[in-house]
Structures are given as C-alpha cells and as structure tokens.
Amino acid sequence: MMESYIAVLTKGICQSEENGSFFSKDFDSRKAYLAGSIKDIVSQFGMETVILHTALMLKKRIVVYHPKIEAVQEFTRTLPALVWHRQDWTILHSYVHLHAEELEGLQMCTGYIAGFVELEVSNRPDLYDVFVNLADSEITITPLAKEAMTMGKLHKEIGLLIVQSAEDPEKSDSQVIQDIALKTKEIFTNLAPFSEVSGDGGKIILSVEALKQKRFPPATENFLYHLAAAEQMLKI
C-alpha cells in the first residue's frame, strides 16, 4: 500500500494486476472544490452574499454556526469558491469545538472560515470578524471589522453581479463562480495602475499616494487599500 501511495504521489499513476490502473489526472481537484452550491448560498442570503465575498477578499475571520454539522460543512465547504483566484481551501476549518486547544490553533491563522454547532460561539467576537448564523440566515460584522468592510458603490456592483448570475436558471454553479472570478480579476486590474515594483526583491507594492490621487469614492479607496494589505502589497 505504501508503494502504491508513493507511486501516485510522485508519478501520478499506480498499476497492479488485481486493481488495474489509477491515474490521478482522471480526478480533477477542481471538481471537489465545486462540491457545494454557490447558487444555494445566494438564494439564502441574496445581496448580503457580498459581505462574505468582501470578508474573504480581505482575508477576514468568518465563523459559521448551525446546529446541524451537515449544514455547516456544506456551507463552509463552498465559501472559498467566492475567491476562486486563490484556490485556497486551507483556510477552511469546517468543524471546530469550543475547546481551548482547538481555538488556540484556529487563532494562529490570519484569516479563516470556521464552522461551529455550538451557539455559544456567537458570544466569542474575539474569534471572528464576520458571524454567519446559518440557521437564522443572518450575517453580522463585528464593530472592529466594520471600518475595513465599509460597503459602497463597488460592493453594490459586485453584489448585483453575484445575485444576477446566481439567479440565472441557464447558469451552472461553475459559471457563477467564473463570473465572480472575472469581476475579481477586474478589481485587481484596477489596482495595477497604482502599484509599483519595489527595489527589494522586485515585489509589487501599492502606491498609497497614487491611489489617493485617483479620488475614488471613500468606500472604494478604503476597500482597495485593505485588499492590498491582505495581499501583502503595502510597504511596511
């Protein structure tokens, strides 16, 4: 068994007389990423889905509560698809208990999606920036996170795009994700004119002065600034 595991890990293939051939290329990991339904999330939260999108873009801490673990896992499993450009499901902690050792590990992460079945987690704002009460279809932003997540015209545009795409009966979940990803790409394209290559290793950094001179609406400028911070594009 160990030989087979190593063969798949190193060569992407495993062959045996008893079991035939296994090719890892036949199992696209992206299909696993699409296991949940973005359309179901939008159906439940509508325009408020943009809060989840913004929180993920800014690498905020999201806690999801529902008394049924199946509901928590299905919902949390889908959320990273809202930031498809990152292809990062390592931020997902779909079943966490209010135990000190588990919370200690969670709090070492800068941004995450954490699922709980204990309602008491709602009284732990030190664990989240955004709290999703899945059972009651409510999303709450903590006071400390509100400044970074101030909503404006840009967020309304994103929210409308998400809702319109998700409500289109002709579109699949993967097409909705693609629409969101294209809008995300557009946001990063908007950042490009205000970015420059630093002399320290050629890293792309945001020119805050150039961003301010563009005179975006305050909420848009605020979002782009915090997005650059999340992407480690700010000069320290």
PDB file of C-alpha atoms in Angstrom:
ATOM      1  CA  MET A   1       0.000   0.000   0.000  1.00  0.00           C
ATOM      2  CA  MET A   2       2.832   2.390   0.803  1.00  0.00           C
ATOM      3  CA  GLU A   3       4.436   1.680  -2.575  1.00  0.00           C
ATOM      4  CA  SER A   4       1.155   2.476  -4.318  1.00  0.00           C
ATOM      5  CA  TYR A   5       0.760   5.700  -2.346  1.00  0.00           C
ATOM      6  CA  ILE A   6       4.278   6.856  -3.211  1.00  0.00           C
ATOM      7  CA  ALA A   7       3.753   5.960  -6.869  1.00  0.00           C
ATOM      8  CA  VAL A   8       0.621   8.119  -7.049  1.00  0.00           C
ATOM      9  CA  LEU A   9       2.327  10.942  -5.134  1.00  0.00           C
ATOM     10  CA  THR A  10       5.461  11.007  -7.313  1.00  0.00           C
ATOM     11  CA  LYS A  11       4.259   9.783 -10.710  1.00  0.00           C
ATOM     12  CA  GLY A  12       0.516  10.313 -10.635  1.00  0.00           C
ATOM     13  CA  ILE A  13      -0.114   6.690 -11.544  1.00  0.00           C
ATOM     14  CA  CYS A  14      -0.492   3.347  -9.797  1.00  0.00           C
ATOM     15  CA  GLN A  15      -0.861  -0.012 -11.544  1.00  0.00           C
ATOM     16  CA  SER A  16      -1.449  -3.500 -10.219  1.00  0.00           C
ATOM     17  CA  GLU A  17      -2.719  -6.792 -11.607  1.00  0.00           C
ATOM     18  CA  GLU A  18      -5.503  -7.036  -9.010  1.00  0.00           C
ATOM     19  CA  ASN A  19      -6.838  -3.493  -9.138  1.00  0.00           C
ATOM     20  CA  GLY A  20      -5.880  -2.249 -12.585  1.00  0.00           C
ATOM     21  CA  SER A  21      -4.624   1.296 -13.158  1.00  0.00           C
ATOM     22  CA  PHE A  22      -5.212   4.543 -11.265  1.00  0.00           C
ATOM     23  CA  PHE A  23      -4.356   7.886 -12.910  1.00  0.00           C
ATOM     24  CA  SER A  24      -4.537  10.964 -10.698  1.00  0.00           C
ATOM     25  CA  LYS A  25      -5.142  13.153 -13.770  1.00  0.00           C
ATOM     26  CA  ASP A  26      -8.562  11.497 -14.083  1.00  0.00           C
ATOM     27  CA  PHE A  27      -9.589  13.078 -10.771  1.00  0.00           C
ATOM     28  CA  ASP A  28      -9.550  16.855 -11.198  1.00  0.00           C
ATOM     29  CA  SER A  29      -9.269  18.509  -7.760  1.00  0.00           C
ATOM     30  CA  ARG A  30     -11.341  21.430  -9.049  1.00  0.00           C
ATOM     31  CA  LYS A  31     -14.396  19.156  -9.130  1.00  0.00           C
ATOM     32  CA  ALA A  32     -14.021  18.691  -5.374  1.00  0.00           C
ATOM     33  CA  TYR A  33     -13.846  22.485  -4.997  1.00  0.00           C
ATOM     34  CA  LEU A  34     -17.249  22.697  -6.702  1.00  0.00           C
ATOM     35  CA  ALA A  35     -18.875  20.165  -4.374  1.00  0.00           C
ATOM     36  CA  GLY A  36     -21.174  22.769  -2.809  1.00  0.00           C
ATOM     37  CA  SER A  37     -23.563  25.234  -4.415  1.00  0.00           C
ATOM     38  CA  ILE A  38     -22.854  28.951  -4.688  1.00  0.00           C
ATOM     39  CA  LYS A  39     -26.367  29.362  -6.054  1.00  0.00           C
ATOM     40  CA  ASP A  40     -27.816  27.965  -2.821  1.00  0.00           C
ATOM     41  CA  ILE A  41     -25.798  30.455  -0.758  1.00  0.00           C
ATOM     42  CA  VAL A  42     -27.022  33.375  -2.880  1.00  0.00           C
ATOM     43  CA  SER A  43     -30.583  32.052  -2.708  1.00  0.00           C
ATOM     44  CA  GLN A  44     -30.371  32.185   1.092  1.00  0.00           C
ATOM     45  CA  PHE A  45     -28.504  35.466   1.581  1.00  0.00           C
ATOM     46  CA  GLY A  46     -29.137  37.470  -1.593  1.00  0.00           C
ATOM     47  CA  MET A  47     -27.220  40.770  -1.724  1.00  0.00           C
ATOM     48  CA  GLU A  48     -25.658  40.035   1.661  1.00  0.00           C
ATOM     49  CA  THR A  49     -23.506  37.437  -0.107  1.00  0.00           C
ATOM     50  CA  VAL A  50     -21.247  40.378  -0.964  1.00  0.00           C
ATOM     51  CA  ILE A  51     -20.379  40.616   2.745  1.00  0.00           C
ATOM     52  CA  LEU A  52     -18.981  37.085   2.567  1.00  0.00           C
ATOM     53  CA  HIS A  53     -17.141  37.898  -0.670  1.00  0.00           C
ATOM     54  CA  THR A  54     -15.618  41.039   0.849  1.00  0.00           C
ATOM     55  CA  ALA A  55     -14.588  39.225   4.029  1.00  0.00           C
ATOM     56  CA  LEU A  56     -12.865  36.511   2.003  1.00  0.00           C
ATOM     57  CA  MET A  57     -11.158  39.017  -0.288  1.00  0.00           C
ATOM     58  CA  LEU A  58      -9.772  40.815   2.773  1.00  0.00           C
ATOM     59  CA  LYS A  59      -8.797  37.512   4.472  1.00  0.00           C
ATOM     60  CA  LYS A  60     -11.060  38.151   7.440  1.00  0.00           C
ATOM     61  CA  ARG A  61     -12.140  35.579  10.019  1.00  0.00           C
ATOM     62  CA  ILE A  62     -15.554  34.055   9.268  1.00  0.00           C
ATOM     63  CA  VAL A  63     -17.413  31.896  11.786  1.00  0.00           C
ATOM     64  CA  VAL A  64     -20.449  29.914  10.629  1.00  0.00           C
ATOM     65  CA  TYR A  65     -22.999  28.495  13.081  1.00  0.00           C
ATOM     66  CA  HIS A  66     -25.733  25.917  12.552  1.00  0.00           C
ATOM     67  CA  PRO A  67     -26.902  23.206  14.988  1.00  0.00           C
ATOM     68  CA  LYS A  68     -26.561  20.567  12.250  1.00  0.00           C
ATOM     69  CA  ILE A  69     -22.984  19.721  11.294  1.00  0.00           C
ATOM     70  CA  GLU A  70     -24.059  18.650   7.785  1.00  0.00           C
ATOM     71  CA  ALA A  71     -25.379  22.145   7.084  1.00  0.00           C
ATOM     72  CA  VAL A  72     -22.227  23.761   8.476  1.00  0.00           C
ATOM     73  CA  GLN A  73     -19.911  21.588   6.408  1.00  0.00           C
ATOM     74  CA  GLU A  74     -21.806  22.008   3.141  1.00  0.00           C
ATOM     75  CA  PHE A  75     -21.962  25.783   3.535  1.00  0.00           C
ATOM     76  CA  THR A  76     -18.373  26.333   4.667  1.00  0.00           C
ATOM     77  CA  ARG A  77     -17.030  23.955   2.010  1.00  0.00           C
ATOM     78  CA  THR A  78     -18.462  26.223  -0.677  1.00  0.00           C
ATOM     79  CA  LEU A  79     -17.325  29.636   0.593  1.00  0.00           C
ATOM     80  CA  PRO A  80     -13.700  29.563  -0.697  1.00  0.00           C
ATOM     81  CA  ALA A  81     -15.108  29.384  -4.232  1.00  0.00           C
ATOM     82  CA  LEU A  82     -16.090  33.059  -3.845  1.00  0.00           C
ATOM     83  CA  VAL A  83     -12.352  33.828  -4.104  1.00  0.00           C
ATOM     84  CA  TRP A  84     -11.616  31.252  -6.782  1.00  0.00           C
ATOM     85  CA  HIS A  85      -8.434  33.059  -7.891  1.00  0.00           C
ATOM     86  CA  ARG A  86      -6.704  31.909  -4.698  1.00  0.00           C
ATOM     87  CA  GLN A  87      -7.625  28.217  -4.993  1.00  0.00           C
ATOM     88  CA  ASP A  88      -7.070  28.013  -1.253  1.00  0.00           C
ATOM     89  CA  TRP A  89      -9.128  25.578   0.779  1.00  0.00           C
ATOM     90  CA  THR A  90      -6.563  25.510   3.594  1.00  0.00           C
ATOM     91  CA  ILE A  91      -8.467  28.421   5.190  1.00  0.00           C
ATOM     92  CA  LEU A  92     -11.342  26.014   5.845  1.00  0.00           C
ATOM     93  CA  HIS A  93     -11.939  24.606   9.345  1.00  0.00           C
ATOM     94  CA  SER A  94     -15.379  23.150   8.851  1.00  0.00           C
ATOM     95  CA  TYR A  95     -15.917  21.617  12.317  1.00  0.00           C
ATOM     96  CA  VAL A  96     -14.434  23.339  15.351  1.00  0.00           C
ATOM     97  CA  HIS A  97     -15.322  22.871  19.010  1.00  0.00           C
ATOM     98  CA  LEU A  98     -15.120  25.491  21.743  1.00  0.00           C
ATOM     99  CA  HIS A  99     -12.145  23.682  23.244  1.00  0.00           C
ATOM    100  CA  ALA A 100      -9.063  25.627  24.250  1.00  0.00           C
ATOM    101  CA  GLU A 101      -6.620  23.517  22.223  1.00  0.00           C
ATOM    102  CA  GLU A 102      -8.704  23.786  19.031  1.00  0.00           C
ATOM    103  CA  LEU A 103      -9.279  27.517  19.448  1.00  0.00           C
ATOM    104  CA  GLU A 104      -5.593  28.114  20.071  1.00  0.00           C
ATOM    105  CA  GLY A 105      -4.730  26.550  16.714  1.00  0.00           C
ATOM    106  CA  LEU A 106      -7.507  28.477  14.976  1.00  0.00           C
ATOM    107  CA  GLN A 107      -6.398  31.821  16.378  1.00  0.00           C
ATOM    108  CA  MET A 108      -2.916  31.315  14.949  1.00  0.00           C
ATOM    109  CA  CYS A 109      -4.443  31.717  11.467  1.00  0.00           C
ATOM    110  CA  THR A 110      -4.733  35.223   9.989  1.00  0.00           C
ATOM    111  CA  GLY A 111      -7.932  34.523   8.076  1.00  0.00           C
ATOM    112  CA  TYR A 112     -10.225  31.512   8.077  1.00  0.00           C
ATOM    113  CA  ILE A 113     -13.668  30.001   7.701  1.00  0.00           C
ATOM    114  CA  ALA A 114     -14.626  28.087  10.852  1.00  0.00           C
ATOM    115  CA  GLY A 115     -17.773  26.038  11.404  1.00  0.00           C
ATOM    116  CA  PHE A 116     -19.419  25.505  14.790  1.00  0.00           C
ATOM    117  CA  VAL A 117     -22.535  23.707  16.026  1.00  0.00           C
ATOM    118  CA  GLU A 118     -22.428  25.473  19.402  1.00  0.00           C
ATOM    119  CA  LEU A 119     -24.446  28.701  19.526  1.00  0.00           C
ATOM    120  CA  GLU A 120     -22.221  29.935  22.381  1.00  0.00           C
ATOM    121  CA  VAL A 121     -19.647  30.832  19.722  1.00  0.00           C
ATOM    122  CA  SER A 122     -21.767  33.893  18.954  1.00  0.00           C
ATOM    123  CA  ASN A 123     -20.581  35.268  22.305  1.00  0.00           C
ATOM    124  CA  ARG A 124     -16.936  34.968  21.245  1.00  0.00           C
ATOM    125  CA  PRO A 125     -16.325  38.006  18.993  1.00  0.00           C
ATOM    126  CA  ASP A 126     -12.603  37.503  19.576  1.00  0.00           C
ATOM    127  CA  LEU A 127     -12.901  34.535  17.175  1.00  0.00           C
ATOM    128  CA  TYR A 128     -14.489  36.290  14.205  1.00  0.00           C
ATOM    129  CA  ASP A 129     -14.846  39.398  12.093  1.00  0.00           C
ATOM    130  CA  VAL A 130     -17.998  38.107  10.411  1.00  0.00           C
ATOM    131  CA  PHE A 131     -20.528  35.826  12.108  1.00  0.00           C
ATOM    132  CA  VAL A 132     -22.933  33.790   9.982  1.00  0.00           C
ATOM    133  CA  ASN A 133     -25.971  32.391  11.785  1.00  0.00           C
ATOM    134  CA  LEU A 134     -26.897  29.907   9.104  1.00  0.00           C
ATOM    135  CA  ALA A 135     -29.985  28.718  10.984  1.00  0.00           C
ATOM    136  CA  ASP A 136     -31.481  32.239  11.062  1.00  0.00           C
ATOM    137  CA  SER A 137     -29.979  33.442   7.746  1.00  0.00           C
ATOM    138  CA  GLU A 138     -28.224  36.346   9.470  1.00  0.00           C
ATOM    139  CA  ILE A 139     -24.772  37.813   8.820  1.00  0.00           C
ATOM    140  CA  THR A 140     -23.155  40.127  11.392  1.00  0.00           C
ATOM    141  CA  ILE A 141     -19.984  42.200  11.057  1.00  0.00           C
ATOM    142  CA  THR A 142     -18.189  42.946  14.313  1.00  0.00           C
ATOM    143  CA  PRO A 143     -17.589  46.620  15.202  1.00  0.00           C
ATOM    144  CA  LEU A 144     -13.799  46.211  14.858  1.00  0.00           C
ATOM    145  CA  ALA A 145     -14.146  44.900  11.287  1.00  0.00           C
ATOM    146  CA  LYS A 146     -16.705  47.448  10.067  1.00  0.00           C
ATOM    147  CA  GLU A 147     -14.135  50.086   9.066  1.00  0.00           C
ATOM    148  CA  ALA A 148     -12.275  47.744   6.718  1.00  0.00           C
ATOM    149  CA  MET A 149     -15.542  46.320   5.378  1.00  0.00           C
ATOM    150  CA  THR A 150     -17.401  49.562   4.726  1.00  0.00           C
ATOM    151  CA  MET A 151     -19.695  48.960   1.759  1.00  0.00           C
ATOM    152  CA  GLY A 152     -20.027  51.331  -1.184  1.00  0.00           C
ATOM    153  CA  LYS A 153     -20.827  51.544  -4.889  1.00  0.00           C
ATOM    154  CA  LEU A 154     -18.237  48.927  -5.850  1.00  0.00           C
ATOM    155  CA  HIS A 155     -19.692  46.417  -3.391  1.00  0.00           C
ATOM    156  CA  LYS A 156     -23.190  47.076  -4.725  1.00  0.00           C
ATOM    157  CA  GLU A 157     -21.932  46.336  -8.243  1.00  0.00           C
ATOM    158  CA  ILE A 158     -20.323  43.098  -7.063  1.00  0.00           C
ATOM    159  CA  GLY A 159     -23.422  42.112  -5.108  1.00  0.00           C
ATOM    160  CA  LEU A 160     -25.723  42.712  -8.089  1.00  0.00           C
ATOM    161  CA  LEU A 161     -23.440  40.715 -10.354  1.00  0.00           C
ATOM    162  CA  ILE A 162     -23.396  37.789  -7.903  1.00  0.00           C
ATOM    163  CA  VAL A 163     -27.178  37.808  -7.464  1.00  0.00           C
ATOM    164  CA  GLN A 164     -27.987  38.208 -11.167  1.00  0.00           C
ATOM    165  CA  SER A 165     -25.568  35.475 -12.159  1.00  0.00           C
ATOM    166  CA  ALA A 166     -26.796  33.075  -9.460  1.00  0.00           C
ATOM    167  CA  GLU A 167     -30.460  33.681 -10.306  1.00  0.00           C
ATOM    168  CA  ASP A 168     -29.926  32.915 -13.996  1.00  0.00           C
ATOM    169  CA  PRO A 169     -31.503  29.451 -14.468  1.00  0.00           C
ATOM    170  CA  GLU A 170     -29.290  28.861 -17.513  1.00  0.00           C
ATOM    171  CA  LYS A 171     -26.092  29.160 -15.485  1.00  0.00           C
ATOM    172  CA  SER A 172     -24.444  26.370 -13.514  1.00  0.00           C
ATOM    173  CA  ASP A 173     -22.591  26.874 -10.239  1.00  0.00           C
ATOM    174  CA  SER A 174     -19.260  26.755 -12.079  1.00  0.00           C
ATOM    175  CA  GLN A 175     -20.414  29.514 -14.433  1.00  0.00           C
ATOM    176  CA  VAL A 176     -21.484  31.679 -11.480  1.00  0.00           C
ATOM    177  CA  ILE A 177     -18.060  31.139  -9.914  1.00  0.00           C
ATOM    178  CA  GLN A 178     -16.455  32.112 -13.220  1.00  0.00           C
ATOM    179  CA  ASP A 179     -18.481  35.341 -13.347  1.00  0.00           C
ATOM    180  CA  ILE A 180     -17.372  36.232  -9.804  1.00  0.00           C
ATOM    181  CA  ALA A 181     -13.755  35.364 -10.655  1.00  0.00           C
ATOM    182  CA  LEU A 182     -13.845  37.669 -13.687  1.00  0.00           C
ATOM    183  CA  LYS A 183     -15.135  40.529 -11.524  1.00  0.00           C
ATOM    184  CA  THR A 184     -12.375  39.794  -9.009  1.00  0.00           C
ATOM    185  CA  LYS A 185      -9.800  39.941 -11.797  1.00  0.00           C
ATOM    186  CA  GLU A 186     -11.224  43.316 -12.801  1.00  0.00           C
ATOM    187  CA  ILE A 187     -10.730  44.588  -9.237  1.00  0.00           C
ATOM    188  CA  PHE A 188      -7.067  43.565  -9.264  1.00  0.00           C
ATOM    189  CA  THR A 189      -6.681  45.164 -12.705  1.00  0.00           C
ATOM    190  CA  ASN A 190      -7.944  48.415 -11.142  1.00  0.00           C
ATOM    191  CA  LEU A 191      -5.161  48.157  -8.559  1.00  0.00           C
ATOM    192  CA  ALA A 192      -2.422  47.748 -11.178  1.00  0.00           C
ATOM    193  CA  PRO A 193      -2.043  51.462 -12.152  1.00  0.00           C
ATOM    194  CA  PHE A 194      -1.382  52.321  -8.506  1.00  0.00           C
ATOM    195  CA  SER A 195       1.205  49.609  -7.960  1.00  0.00           C
ATOM    196  CA  GLU A 196       4.926  49.692  -8.491  1.00  0.00           C
ATOM    197  CA  VAL A 197       7.848  47.300  -8.295  1.00  0.00           C
ATOM    198  CA  SER A 198       9.842  47.775  -5.121  1.00  0.00           C
ATOM    199  CA  GLY A 199      13.606  47.740  -5.084  1.00  0.00           C
ATOM    200  CA  ASP A 200      13.510  44.971  -2.502  1.00  0.00           C
ATOM    201  CA  GLY A 201      13.299  41.744  -4.470  1.00  0.00           C
ATOM    202  CA  GLY A 202      11.008  43.103  -7.171  1.00  0.00           C
ATOM    203  CA  LYS A 203       7.858  42.807  -5.063  1.00  0.00           C
ATOM    204  CA  ILE A 204       4.730  44.567  -6.326  1.00  0.00           C
ATOM    205  CA  ILE A 205       3.561  47.175  -3.819  1.00  0.00           C
ATOM    206  CA  LEU A 206       0.711  49.667  -3.730  1.00  0.00           C
ATOM    207  CA  SER A 207       1.479  53.367  -4.025  1.00  0.00           C
ATOM    208  CA  VAL A 208      -0.932  54.799  -1.466  1.00  0.00           C
ATOM    209  CA  GLU A 209      -0.334  58.329  -2.786  1.00  0.00           C
ATOM    210  CA  ALA A 210      -1.281  57.308  -6.326  1.00  0.00           C
ATOM    211  CA  LEU A 211      -4.404  55.610  -5.019  1.00  0.00           C
ATOM    212  CA  LYS A 212      -5.459  58.725  -3.100  1.00  0.00           C
ATOM    213  CA  GLN A 213      -4.849  60.963  -6.136  1.00  0.00           C
ATOM    214  CA  LYS A 214      -7.352  58.910  -8.162  1.00  0.00           C
ATOM    215  CA  ARG A 215     -10.075  60.177  -5.813  1.00  0.00           C
ATOM    216  CA  PHE A 216     -12.176  57.038  -5.724  1.00  0.00           C
ATOM    217  CA  PRO A 217     -15.306  57.133  -3.559  1.00  0.00           C
ATOM    218  CA  PRO A 218     -14.154  56.728   0.069  1.00  0.00           C
ATOM    219  CA  ALA A 219     -15.554  53.199   0.435  1.00  0.00           C
ATOM    220  CA  THR A 220     -13.832  52.040  -2.782  1.00  0.00           C
ATOM    221  CA  GLU A 221     -10.492  53.561  -1.798  1.00  0.00           C
ATOM    222  CA  ASN A 222     -10.818  52.010   1.651  1.00  0.00           C
ATOM    223  CA  PHE A 223     -11.557  48.574   0.171  1.00  0.00           C
ATOM    224  CA  LEU A 224      -8.671  48.705  -2.320  1.00  0.00           C
ATOM    225  CA  TYR A 225      -6.287  49.755   0.437  1.00  0.00           C
ATOM    226  CA  HIS A 226      -7.322  46.882   2.713  1.00  0.00           C
ATOM    227  CA  LEU A 227      -7.257  44.478  -0.239  1.00  0.00           C
ATOM    228  CA  ALA A 228      -3.652  45.493  -0.914  1.00  0.00           C
ATOM    229  CA  ALA A 229      -2.891  44.904   2.766  1.00  0.00           C
ATOM    230  CA  ALA A 230      -4.451  41.429   2.588  1.00  0.00           C
ATOM    231  CA  GLU A 231      -2.348  40.650  -0.491  1.00  0.00           C
ATOM    232  CA  GLN A 232       0.781  41.923   1.280  1.00  0.00           C
ATOM    233  CA  MET A 233       1.171  44.731  -1.250  1.00  0.00           C
ATOM    234  CA  LEU A 234       1.734  47.506   1.299  1.00  0.00           C
ATOM    235  CA  LYS A 235       5.173  48.857   2.058  1.00  0.00           C
ATOM    236  CA  ILE A 236       5.981  48.249   5.719  1.00  0.00           C
TER     237      ILE A 236
END
